[in-house]
PDB file of C-alpha atoms and ligand atoms in Angstrom:
ATOM      1  CA  MET A1007     109.248 102.390  77.875  1.00 46.00           C
ATOM      2  CA  ASN A1008     107.699 105.627  79.411  1.00 44.00           C
ATOM      3  CA  LEU A1009     104.877 104.892  80.669  1.00 51.00           C
ATOM      4  CA  GLN A1010     102.457 106.938  83.463  1.00 59.00           C
ATOM      5  CA  ARG A1011     100.426 104.018  84.766  1.00 71.00           C
ATOM      6  CA  ASP A1012      97.027 104.693  86.403  1.00 77.00           C
ATOM      7  CA  ARG A1013      96.685 104.175  89.888  1.00 81.00           C
ATOM      8  CA  SER A1014      93.325 104.369  90.687  1.00 83.00           C
ATOM      9  CA  ALA A1015      92.320 100.902  91.708  1.00 83.00           C
ATOM     10  CA  TRP A1016      95.334 101.379  94.346  1.00 85.00           C
ATOM     11  CA  LEU A1017      94.539 104.824  95.871  1.00 85.00           C
ATOM     12  CA  GLN A1018      90.887 104.600  95.520  1.00 83.00           C
ATOM     13  CA  GLY A1019      90.068 100.998  96.143  1.00 81.00           C
ATOM     14  CA  PRO A1020      88.900  98.070  94.170  1.00 75.00           C
ATOM     15  CA  GLU A1021      85.596  99.787  93.266  1.00 77.00           C
ATOM     16  CA  SER A1022      87.806 102.210  90.889  1.00 78.00           C
ATOM     17  CA  VAL A1023      89.188 100.774  87.411  1.00 75.00           C
ATOM     18  CA  CYS A1024      92.619 101.533  86.338  1.00 75.00           C
ATOM     19  CA  GLN A1025      92.879 102.897  82.662  1.00 73.00           C
ATOM     20  CA  THR A1026      96.363 102.217  81.800  1.00 67.00           C
ATOM     21  CA  PRO A1027      96.342  98.656  79.826  1.00 64.00           C
ATOM     22  CA  PRO A1028      99.065  95.962  81.804  1.00 62.00           C
ATOM     23  CA  VAL A1029     102.292  95.437  79.863  1.00 61.00           C
ATOM     24  CA  HIS A1030     103.051  92.150  78.332  1.00 57.00           C
ATOM     25  CA  PRO A1031     103.272  89.578  81.174  1.00 57.00           C
ATOM     26  CA  ALA A1032     106.879  88.570  80.128  1.00 59.00           C
ATOM     27  CA  GLN A1033     107.977  92.054  81.480  1.00 75.00           C
ATOM     28  CA  CYS A1034     106.179  91.816  84.273  1.00 87.00           C
ATOM     29  CA  ARG A1035     108.610  93.048  87.170  1.00 92.00           C
ATOM     30  CA  ARG A1036     107.669  93.059  90.951  1.00 95.00           C
ATOM     31  CA  PHE A1037     109.750  94.784  93.590  1.00 97.00           C
ATOM     32  CA  VAL A1038     109.938  96.004  97.291  1.00 98.00           C
ATOM     33  CA  LEU A1039     111.391  99.450  98.168  1.00 98.00           C
ATOM     34  CA  LEU A1040     112.855  99.536 101.787  1.00 98.00           C
ATOM     35  CA  GLY A1041     114.556 102.362 102.971  1.00 97.00           C
ATOM     36  CA  ALA A1042     114.421 105.363 106.061  1.00 97.00           C
ATOM     37  CA  PRO A1043     111.715 108.222 105.709  1.00 96.00           C
ATOM     38  CA  GLY A1044     112.855 110.453 103.327  1.00 96.00           C
ATOM     39  CA  VAL A1045     115.495 108.607 101.430  1.00 97.00           C
ATOM     40  CA  GLY A1046     114.209 108.828  98.088  1.00 96.00           C
ATOM     41  CA  LYS A1047     111.703 105.560  97.884  1.00 97.00           C
ATOM     42  CA  GLY A1048     109.141 107.479  95.966  1.00 94.00           C
ATOM     43  CA  THR A1049     111.531 109.279  93.299  1.00 94.00           C
ATOM     44  CA  GLN A1050     113.003 105.703  92.800  1.00 97.00           C
ATOM     45  CA  ALA A1051     109.729 104.506  92.086  1.00 95.00           C
ATOM     46  CA  ALA A1052     108.326 107.159  89.683  1.00 92.00           C
ATOM     47  CA  LEU A1053     111.767 106.410  87.748  1.00 94.00           C
ATOM     48  CA  LEU A1054     111.458 102.489  87.718  1.00 94.00           C
ATOM     49  CA  SER A1055     107.783 102.908  86.813  1.00 91.00           C
ATOM     50  CA  ALA A1056     108.452 104.607  83.996  1.00 90.00           C
ATOM     51  CA  ALA A1057     111.037 102.517  82.697  1.00 91.00           C
ATOM     52  CA  PHE A1058     109.662  98.911  83.699  1.00 90.00           C
ATOM     53  CA  GLY A1059     105.721  99.628  83.175  1.00 87.00           C
ATOM     54  CA  ALA A1060     105.190  98.561  86.995  1.00 91.00           C
ATOM     55  CA  CYS A1061     102.652 100.256  89.032  1.00 91.00           C
ATOM     56  CA  HIS A1062     104.020 102.147  92.067  1.00 92.00           C
ATOM     57  CA  LEU A1063     101.965 100.802  94.762  1.00 94.00           C
ATOM     58  CA  SER A1064     102.494 103.495  98.147  1.00 95.00           C
ATOM     59  CA  THR A1065     100.508 102.550 101.060  1.00 95.00           C
ATOM     60  CA  GLY A1066     101.503 106.148 102.393  1.00 94.00           C
ATOM     61  CA  ASP A1067      99.846 107.473  98.977  1.00 92.00           C
ATOM     62  CA  ILE A1068      96.498 105.757  99.893  1.00 92.00           C
ATOM     63  CA  PHE A1069      96.343 107.596 103.233  1.00 91.00           C
ATOM     64  CA  ARG A1070      96.955 110.715 102.024  1.00 89.00           C
ATOM     65  CA  ALA A1071      94.601 110.424  99.089  1.00 86.00           C
ATOM     66  CA  ALA A1072      91.743 109.248 101.735  1.00 85.00           C
ATOM     67  CA  ARG A1073      92.653 112.607 103.342  1.00 77.00           C
ATOM     68  CA  THR A1074      92.331 114.918 100.803  1.00 72.00           C
ATOM     69  CA  SER A1075      89.424 112.973  99.194  1.00 64.00           C
ATOM     70  CA  ASP A1076      86.716 115.645  98.876  1.00 62.00           C
ATOM     71  CA  GLY A1077      82.985 114.517  99.581  1.00 59.00           C
ATOM     72  CA  ARG A1078      83.749 110.684  99.768  1.00 67.00           C
ATOM     73  CA  ALA A1079      83.004 109.005 102.868  1.00 71.00           C
ATOM     74  CA  ILE A1080      86.510 108.061 105.107  1.00 79.00           C
ATOM     75  CA  SER A1081      85.717 104.846 107.262  1.00 83.00           C
ATOM     76  CA  PRO A1082      86.859 105.243 110.982  1.00 86.00           C
ATOM     77  CA  ALA A1083      89.461 102.667 110.484  1.00 86.00           C
ATOM     78  CA  MET A1084      90.854 104.933 107.665  1.00 88.00           C
ATOM     79  CA  GLN A1085      90.412 108.224 109.889  1.00 89.00           C
ATOM     80  CA  ALA A1086      92.512 106.412 112.571  1.00 91.00           C
ATOM     81  CA  ALA A1087      95.096 105.869 110.065  1.00 92.00           C
ATOM     82  CA  VAL A1088      95.467 109.216 108.513  1.00 92.00           C
ATOM     83  CA  GLU A1089      95.690 110.908 112.115  1.00 92.00           C
ATOM     84  CA  ARG A1090      98.381 108.276 113.475  1.00 94.00           C
ATOM     85  CA  MET A1091     100.260 108.982 109.868  1.00 93.00           C
ATOM     86  CA  ARG A1092     100.029 112.714 110.854  1.00 91.00           C
ATOM     87  CA  ARG A1093     101.620 112.116 114.019  1.00 92.00           C
ATOM     88  CA  GLY A1094     104.567 110.107 112.051  1.00 94.00           C
ATOM     89  CA  GLU A1095     103.524 106.950 113.672  1.00 96.00           C
ATOM     90  CA  LEU A1096     102.751 103.490 112.007  1.00 97.00           C
ATOM     91  CA  VAL A1097      99.407 102.543 111.207  1.00 97.00           C
ATOM     92  CA  SER A1098      98.431  99.358 112.720  1.00 96.00           C
ATOM     93  CA  ASP A1099      99.389  96.197 110.894  1.00 97.00           C
ATOM     94  CA  GLU A1100      95.585  94.921 111.122  1.00 95.00           C
ATOM     95  CA  THR A1101      94.385  98.473 109.110  1.00 95.00           C
ATOM     96  CA  VAL A1102      97.411  98.066 106.423  1.00 96.00           C
ATOM     97  CA  LEU A1103      96.686  94.800 105.811  1.00 96.00           C
ATOM     98  CA  GLN A1104      93.064  95.130 105.499  1.00 94.00           C
ATOM     99  CA  ILE A1105      93.784  97.921 102.708  1.00 93.00           C
ATOM    100  CA  VAL A1106      96.240  95.825 100.770  1.00 95.00           C
ATOM    101  CA  ARG A1107      94.051  92.806 100.721  1.00 94.00           C
ATOM    102  CA  GLU A1108      91.175  94.979  99.312  1.00 92.00           C
ATOM    103  CA  ARG A1109      93.644  95.887  96.769  1.00 93.00           C
ATOM    104  CA  LEU A1110      94.851  92.251  96.009  1.00 92.00           C
ATOM    105  CA  GLY A1111      94.025  92.769  91.900  1.00 90.00           C
ATOM    106  CA  CYS A1112      96.736  95.452  92.063  1.00 91.00           C
ATOM    107  CA  LEU A1113      99.520  92.894  93.606  1.00 92.00           C
ATOM    108  CA  THR A1114      98.479  90.472  90.890  1.00 89.00           C
ATOM    109  CA  CYS A1115      98.000  93.061  88.038  1.00 87.00           C
ATOM    110  CA  ARG A1116     100.034  91.966  84.867  1.00 84.00           C
ATOM    111  CA  GLY A1117     101.636  95.151  85.155  1.00 86.00           C
ATOM    112  CA  GLY A1118     103.470  94.167  87.989  1.00 91.00           C
ATOM    113  CA  PHE A1119     104.265  96.182  91.010  1.00 94.00           C
ATOM    114  CA  LEU A1120     106.884  98.492  93.011  1.00 96.00           C
ATOM    115  CA  LEU A1121     105.847  98.311  96.795  1.00 97.00           C
ATOM    116  CA  ASP A1122     107.033 101.630  98.302  1.00 97.00           C
ATOM    117  CA  GLY A1123     106.272 101.715 102.011  1.00 96.00           C
ATOM    118  CA  PHE A1124     104.909  98.573 102.514  1.00 97.00           C
ATOM    119  CA  PRO A1125     105.693  96.071 104.045  1.00 98.00           C
ATOM    120  CA  ARG A1126     106.975  97.865 106.930  1.00 98.00           C
ATOM    121  CA  THR A1127     107.014  95.382 109.562  1.00 98.00           C
ATOM    122  CA  VAL A1128     107.847  91.627 109.691  1.00 98.00           C
ATOM    123  CA  PRO A1129     103.905  90.553 110.082  1.00 98.00           C
ATOM    124  CA  GLN A1130     103.555  92.581 107.005  1.00 98.00           C
ATOM    125  CA  ALA A1131     106.003  91.143 105.230  1.00 98.00           C
ATOM    126  CA  ALA A1132     104.779  87.593 106.519  1.00 98.00           C
ATOM    127  CA  ALA A1133     101.106  88.545 105.487  1.00 98.00           C
ATOM    128  CA  LEU A1134     102.493  89.687 101.709  1.00 98.00           C
ATOM    129  CA  ASP A1135     104.491  86.451 101.575  1.00 97.00           C
ATOM    130  CA  GLY A1136     101.400  84.634 102.277  1.00 97.00           C
ATOM    131  CA  LEU A1137      99.110  86.305  99.462  1.00 96.00           C
ATOM    132  CA  LEU A1138     101.503  86.250  96.841  1.00 96.00           C
ATOM    133  CA  GLU A1139     102.087  82.342  97.295  1.00 95.00           C
ATOM    134  CA  ARG A1140      98.546  82.033  96.914  1.00 93.00           C
ATOM    135  CA  GLU A1141      98.462  84.145  93.472  1.00 91.00           C
ATOM    136  CA  ASN A1142     101.461  82.310  92.324  1.00 90.00           C
ATOM    137  CA  ALA A1143     103.222  85.726  91.970  1.00 90.00           C
ATOM    138  CA  MET A1144     106.715  86.264  93.325  1.00 92.00           C
ATOM    139  CA  ILE A1145     109.040  89.118  94.502  1.00 96.00           C
ATOM    140  CA  GLU A1146     111.837  89.791  91.950  1.00 95.00           C
ATOM    141  CA  ALA A1147     114.170  91.489  94.214  1.00 97.00           C
ATOM    142  CA  VAL A1148     113.946  94.053  97.292  1.00 98.00           C
ATOM    143  CA  ILE A1149     115.790  97.017  97.015  1.00 98.00           C
ATOM    144  CA  SER A1150     117.249  98.716 100.028  1.00 98.00           C
ATOM    145  CA  TYR A1151     118.273 102.422 100.008  1.00 98.00           C
ATOM    146  CA  ASP A1152     121.072 103.445 102.204  1.00 97.00           C
ATOM    147  CA  LEU A1153     121.821 107.506 103.262  1.00 97.00           C
ATOM    148  CA  ALA A1154     123.065 109.129 105.718  1.00 95.00           C
ATOM    149  CA  GLU A1155     120.874 110.520 108.489  1.00 92.00           C
ATOM    150  CA  ASP A1156     121.833 114.505 107.992  1.00 93.00           C
ATOM    151  CA  GLU A1157     121.463 113.919 103.946  1.00 95.00           C
ATOM    152  CA  ILE A1158     118.026 112.334 104.858  1.00 95.00           C
ATOM    153  CA  ILE A1159     116.686 115.387 106.927  1.00 93.00           C
ATOM    154  CA  THR A1160     118.105 117.592 104.110  1.00 94.00           C
ATOM    155  CA  ARG A1161     115.736 115.770 101.636  1.00 95.00           C
ATOM    156  CA  ILE A1162     112.622 115.597 103.955  1.00 95.00           C
ATOM    157  CA  GLY A1163     113.274 119.425 104.561  1.00 93.00           C
ATOM    158  CA  GLY A1164     113.094 120.485 101.229  1.00 94.00           C
ATOM    159  CA  ARG A1165     110.223 118.181 100.204  1.00 95.00           C
ATOM    160  CA  ARG A1166     107.177 119.699  98.544  1.00 95.00           C
ATOM    161  CA  THR A1167     104.146 117.564  97.381  1.00 93.00           C
ATOM    162  CA  CYS A1168     101.163 118.105  95.343  1.00 92.00           C
ATOM    163  CA  PRO A1169      98.064 117.170  97.125  1.00 88.00           C
ATOM    164  CA  VAL A1170      96.257 116.286  93.846  1.00 86.00           C
ATOM    165  CA  CYS A1171      98.398 113.813  91.486  1.00 85.00           C
ATOM    166  CA  ASN A1172     100.939 113.223  94.494  1.00 84.00           C
ATOM    167  CA  ALA A1173     104.017 114.467  92.381  1.00 88.00           C
ATOM    168  CA  VAL A1174     107.090 114.755  94.806  1.00 92.00           C
ATOM    169  CA  TYR A1175     109.692 117.875  94.104  1.00 94.00           C
ATOM    170  CA  HIS A1176     112.315 119.171  96.247  1.00 95.00           C
ATOM    171  CA  LEU A1177     113.038 123.030  96.814  1.00 95.00           C
ATOM    172  CA  THR A1178     116.728 122.770  95.504  1.00 94.00           C
ATOM    173  CA  ALA A1179     116.878 119.026  94.025  1.00 92.00           C
ATOM    174  CA  HIS A1180     113.980 119.180  92.075  1.00 92.00           C
ATOM    175  CA  PRO A1181     112.232 122.307  91.933  1.00 95.00           C
ATOM    176  CA  PRO A1182     109.272 122.628  89.747  1.00 96.00           C
ATOM    177  CA  ARG A1183     109.341 124.690  86.774  1.00 97.00           C
ATOM    178  CA  VAL A1184     107.404 127.476  88.445  1.00 97.00           C
ATOM    179  CA  PRO A1185     107.922 127.843  92.426  1.00 96.00           C
ATOM    180  CA  GLY A1186     105.025 126.172  94.203  1.00 96.00           C
ATOM    181  CA  VAL A1187     103.110 124.697  91.488  1.00 97.00           C
ATOM    182  CA  CYS A1188     102.887 121.243  90.351  1.00 97.00           C
ATOM    183  CA  ASP A1189     104.318 120.635  86.969  1.00 96.00           C
ATOM    184  CA  GLY A1190     101.866 118.173  86.120  1.00 92.00           C
ATOM    185  CA  CYS A1191      98.198 119.354  87.480  1.00 93.00           C
ATOM    186  CA  ASP A1192      99.057 123.283  88.299  1.00 96.00           C
ATOM    187  CA  SER A1193      97.778 122.553  91.855  1.00 95.00           C
ATOM    188  CA  ALA A1194      99.483 124.683  94.911  1.00 97.00           C
ATOM    189  CA  LEU A1195     102.247 122.131  96.345  1.00 96.00           C
ATOM    190  CA  VAL A1196     102.393 121.754  99.875  1.00 94.00           C
ATOM    191  CA  GLN A1197     104.741 120.498 103.015  1.00 93.00           C
ATOM    192  CA  ARG A1198     103.404 117.332 104.209  1.00 92.00           C
ATOM    193  CA  GLU A1199     102.501 117.614 107.908  1.00 89.00           C
ATOM    194  CA  ASP A1200     104.534 114.294 108.766  1.00 91.00           C
ATOM    195  CA  ASP A1201     107.684 116.284 107.620  1.00 92.00           C
ATOM    196  CA  ARG A1202     107.328 118.529 110.809  1.00 88.00           C
ATOM    197  CA  PRO A1203     110.530 117.879 112.791  1.00 88.00           C
ATOM    198  CA  GLU A1204     108.865 116.155 115.857  1.00 88.00           C
ATOM    199  CA  ALA A1205     107.163 114.048 113.180  1.00 90.00           C
ATOM    200  CA  ILE A1206     110.349 113.037 111.287  1.00 92.00           C
ATOM    201  CA  HIS A1207     111.599 111.914 114.762  1.00 91.00           C
ATOM    202  CA  ILE A1208     108.794 109.643 115.441  1.00 94.00           C
ATOM    203  CA  ARG A1209     109.095 108.167 111.900  1.00 95.00           C
ATOM    204  CA  GLN A1210     112.521 107.284 112.044  1.00 95.00           C
ATOM    205  CA  GLN A1211     112.225 105.925 115.436  1.00 95.00           C
ATOM    206  CA  ALA A1212     109.803 103.807 113.937  1.00 96.00           C
ATOM    207  CA  TYR A1213     111.982 102.765 111.003  1.00 96.00           C
ATOM    208  CA  LEU A1214     114.907 101.397 113.261  1.00 96.00           C
ATOM    209  CA  THR A1215     112.164  99.383 115.454  1.00 97.00           C
ATOM    210  CA  SER A1216     109.742  98.159 112.821  1.00 97.00           C
ATOM    211  CA  THR A1217     110.871  98.485 109.458  1.00 97.00           C
ATOM    212  CA  ALA A1218     114.769  97.555 110.099  1.00 96.00           C
ATOM    213  CA  PRO A1219     114.510  93.982 111.098  1.00 97.00           C
ATOM    214  CA  LEU A1220     112.775  93.377 107.553  1.00 98.00           C
ATOM    215  CA  LEU A1221     116.158  93.645 106.000  1.00 98.00           C
ATOM    216  CA  ALA A1222     117.388  90.409 107.835  1.00 98.00           C
ATOM    217  CA  TYR A1223     113.872  88.939 106.867  1.00 98.00           C
ATOM    218  CA  TYR A1224     114.516  89.525 103.034  1.00 98.00           C
ATOM    219  CA  GLN A1225     118.358  88.914 103.449  1.00 97.00           C
ATOM    220  CA  GLU A1226     117.445  85.317 104.622  1.00 97.00           C
ATOM    221  CA  GLN A1227     115.029  85.022 101.092  1.00 97.00           C
ATOM    222  CA  ARG A1228     118.341  86.103  99.339  1.00 96.00           C
ATOM    223  CA  LEU A1229     116.276  88.640  97.859  1.00 97.00           C
ATOM    224  CA  LEU A1230     117.847  91.865  99.363  1.00 97.00           C
ATOM    225  CA  ARG A1231     119.934  94.322  97.301  1.00 97.00           C
ATOM    226  CA  HIS A1232     121.525  97.569  99.026  1.00 97.00           C
ATOM    227  CA  VAL A1233     121.608 100.872  97.034  1.00 98.00           C
ATOM    228  CA  PRO A1234     123.764 103.641  98.059  1.00 98.00           C
ATOM    229  CA  ALA A1235     121.099 106.617  97.543  1.00 98.00           C
ATOM    230  CA  HIS A1236     123.569 109.246  97.968  1.00 97.00           C
ATOM    231  CA  GLY A1237     123.772 111.583  94.676  1.00 96.00           C
ATOM    232  CA  THR A1238     120.811 112.846  91.902  1.00 95.00           C
ATOM    233  CA  PRO A1239     118.201 110.545  91.779  1.00 95.00           C
ATOM    234  CA  GLU A1240     119.450 109.431  88.103  1.00 96.00           C
ATOM    235  CA  GLU A1241     122.731 108.247  89.500  1.00 97.00           C
ATOM    236  CA  VAL A1242     120.621 106.363  92.309  1.00 98.00           C
ATOM    237  CA  PHE A1243     118.636 104.668  89.292  1.00 98.00           C
ATOM    238  CA  ALA A1244     121.393 103.848  87.599  1.00 98.00           C
ATOM    239  CA  ARG A1245     122.612 102.027  90.604  1.00 98.00           C
ATOM    240  CA  THR A1246     119.505 100.637  91.244  1.00 98.00           C
ATOM    241  CA  LEU A1247     119.399  99.305  87.480  1.00 97.00           C
ATOM    242  CA  THR A1248     123.094  97.690  88.161  1.00 96.00           C
ATOM    243  CA  ALA A1249     121.571  95.955  91.208  1.00 96.00           C
ATOM    244  CA  LEU A1250     118.569  94.540  89.531  1.00 93.00           C
ATOM    245  CA  ALA A1251     120.905  93.300  86.657  1.00 91.00           C
ATOM    246  CA  ALA A1252     123.164  91.490  89.082  1.00 84.00           C
ATOM    247  CA  ALA A1253     119.890  90.024  90.825  1.00 65.00           C
ATOM    248  CA  ALA A1254     118.628  88.906  87.589  1.00 65.00           C
TER     249      ALA A1254
HETATM  250  P1  LIG B2010     105.072 107.143 103.220  1.00 71.32           P
HETATM  251  O1  LIG B2010     104.545 107.500 102.329  1.00 71.32           O
HETATM  252  O2  LIG B2010     105.357 105.476 103.004  1.00 71.32           O
HETATM  253  O3  LIG B2010     106.578 107.648 103.931  1.00 71.32           O
HETATM  254  P2  LIG B2010     107.858 107.191 104.238  1.00 71.32           P
HETATM  255  O4  LIG B2010     108.210 105.588 104.334  1.00 71.32           O
HETATM  256  O5  LIG B2010     108.107 107.999 105.414  1.00 71.32           O
HETATM  257  O6  LIG B2010     108.871 107.716 103.104  1.00 71.32           O
HETATM  258  P3  LIG B2010     108.673 109.560 102.381  1.00 71.32           P
HETATM  259  O7  LIG B2010     107.580 109.307 101.509  1.00 71.32           O
HETATM  260  O8  LIG B2010     108.925 110.330 103.580  1.00 71.32           O
HETATM  261  O9  LIG B2010     109.892 109.370 101.568  1.00 71.32           O
HETATM  262  P4  LIG B2010     110.518 108.413 100.312  1.00 71.32           P
HETATM  263  O10 LIG B2010     111.607 107.806 100.749  1.00 71.32           O
HETATM  264  O11 LIG B2010     109.542 108.031  99.389  1.00 71.32           O
HETATM  265  O12 LIG B2010     111.450 110.012  99.936  1.00 71.32           O
HETATM  266  P5  LIG B2010     111.013 110.748  98.689  1.00 71.32           P
HETATM  267  O13 LIG B2010     111.157 109.936  97.007  1.00 71.32           O
HETATM  268  O14 LIG B2010     109.802 111.526  98.834  1.00 71.32           O
HETATM  269  O15 LIG B2010     104.312 106.964 104.923  1.00 71.32           O
HETATM  270  C1  LIG B2010     103.618 108.054 105.616  1.00 71.32           C
HETATM  271  C2  LIG B2010     103.348 107.248 106.682  1.00 71.32           C
HETATM  272  O16 LIG B2010     102.060 106.521 106.411  1.00 71.32           O
HETATM  273  C3  LIG B2010     103.955 106.623 107.334  1.00 71.32           C
HETATM  274  O17 LIG B2010     104.757 107.347 108.547  1.00 71.32           O
HETATM  275  C4  LIG B2010     102.949 105.633 108.347  1.00 71.32           C
HETATM  276  O18 LIG B2010     101.994 106.454 109.252  1.00 71.32           O
HETATM  277  C5  LIG B2010     102.004 105.606 106.913  1.00 71.32           C
HETATM  278  N1  LIG B2010     102.129 104.193 106.507  1.00 71.32           N
HETATM  279  C6  LIG B2010     102.484 103.904 105.368  1.00 71.32           C
HETATM  280  N2  LIG B2010     102.492 102.769 104.915  1.00 71.32           N
HETATM  281  C7  LIG B2010     102.497 101.728 106.201  1.00 71.32           C
HETATM  282  C8  LIG B2010     102.511 100.770 106.668  1.00 71.32           C
HETATM  283  N3  LIG B2010     102.706  99.721 105.728  1.00 71.32           N
HETATM  284  N4  LIG B2010     102.479 100.189 107.919  1.00 71.32           N
HETATM  285  C9  LIG B2010     102.415 101.194 108.757  1.00 71.32           C
HETATM  286  N5  LIG B2010     102.199 102.598 108.577  1.00 71.32           N
HETATM  287  C10 LIG B2010     102.422 103.040 107.125  1.00 71.32           C
HETATM  288  O19 LIG B2010     112.072 111.882  98.623  1.00 71.32           O
HETATM  289  C11 LIG B2010     112.327 112.642  99.672  1.00 71.32           C
HETATM  290  C12 LIG B2010     113.034 114.118  99.079  1.00 71.32           C
HETATM  291  O20 LIG B2010     113.923 114.108  98.623  1.00 71.32           O
HETATM  292  C13 LIG B2010     111.927 114.667  97.976  1.00 71.32           C
HETATM  293  O21 LIG B2010     111.738 115.946  98.053  1.00 71.32           O
HETATM  294  C14 LIG B2010     112.637 114.263  96.615  1.00 71.32           C
HETATM  295  O22 LIG B2010     112.468 115.347  95.692  1.00 71.32           O
HETATM  296  C15 LIG B2010     114.155 114.663  97.245  1.00 71.32           C
HETATM  297  N6  LIG B2010     115.014 113.680  96.545  1.00 71.32           N
HETATM  298  C16 LIG B2010     114.699 112.140  96.412  1.00 71.32           C
HETATM  299  N7  LIG B2010     115.912 111.819  95.989  1.00 71.32           N
HETATM  300  C17 LIG B2010     116.836 112.538  95.850  1.00 71.32           C
HETATM  301  C18 LIG B2010     118.066 112.441  95.395  1.00 71.32           C
HETATM  302  N8  LIG B2010     118.923 111.164  95.069  1.00 71.32           N
HETATM  303  N9  LIG B2010     118.950 113.672  95.650  1.00 71.32           N
HETATM  304  C19 LIG B2010     118.614 114.783  96.010  1.00 71.32           C
HETATM  305  N10 LIG B2010     116.762 114.796  96.397  1.00 71.32           N
HETATM  306  C20 LIG B2010     116.188 113.562  96.473  1.00 71.32           C
END
């Protein structure tokens, strides 16, 4: 399978309709991706999405899409969320959960999901469990990507993103065909505002304080799989498939 899923309903909200048909329910896969900022979750989500057809559901992408939306009104809550993201702080659980509840259809979609950046706190994980339980939908596995901090800093420092289609590149590890230009939509690539050194530090602290406790939460549910994130994206992807096969 090599399917690029339409994420309109996730990025723009439930009033938008996705054009990609969901895969057969028997193939529906549902995973959560965990790991420190910049470890490579989004990169692996894109590979997993192409392999399984599951939709890449990133809460960070929702906030970035809101910020770059031309002409569309942004609610005060979303405006506050975007400002917190810019500083590297976590968005409040209340705002994140409201946004996810509005997109419940994406969690129950027969295409399955790859949650990236959500849940990020134990209250968010508990709320997700409640939502999925009511819908009779199960998380198959939670993958935690592990990488040394200096390698993470190198990855974040070289990251460039497309503000239009959200594609992610790296200056040396995954450069675009034409420097500074998105392969997919020809837009000019940018460096994320929260990839500035002062924001990176705040994000790493937020990960250690608020997100790392999720490892114990999912370990207790016997869903957690650790995957070393060193090496090329393809090597990490191969390790991920091995970890998922072991989980099945
Ligand atoms: P979010 O967008 O989720 O950011 P993040 O978790 O900080 O993760 P990143 O997107 O920075 O990194 P990644 O792990 O996806 O790495 P990538 O694949 O890009 O959240 C942003 C903000 O939104 C948060 O700080 C917060 O403010 C807010 N937010 C979002 N969700 C929230 C929630 N639930 N609750 C509260 N607040 C929330 O890779 C990084 C770079 O490395 C790229 O350049 C890539 O090309 C390169 N790379 C990847 N893999 C490899 C490899 N194997 N080898 C070499 N280079 C690689």
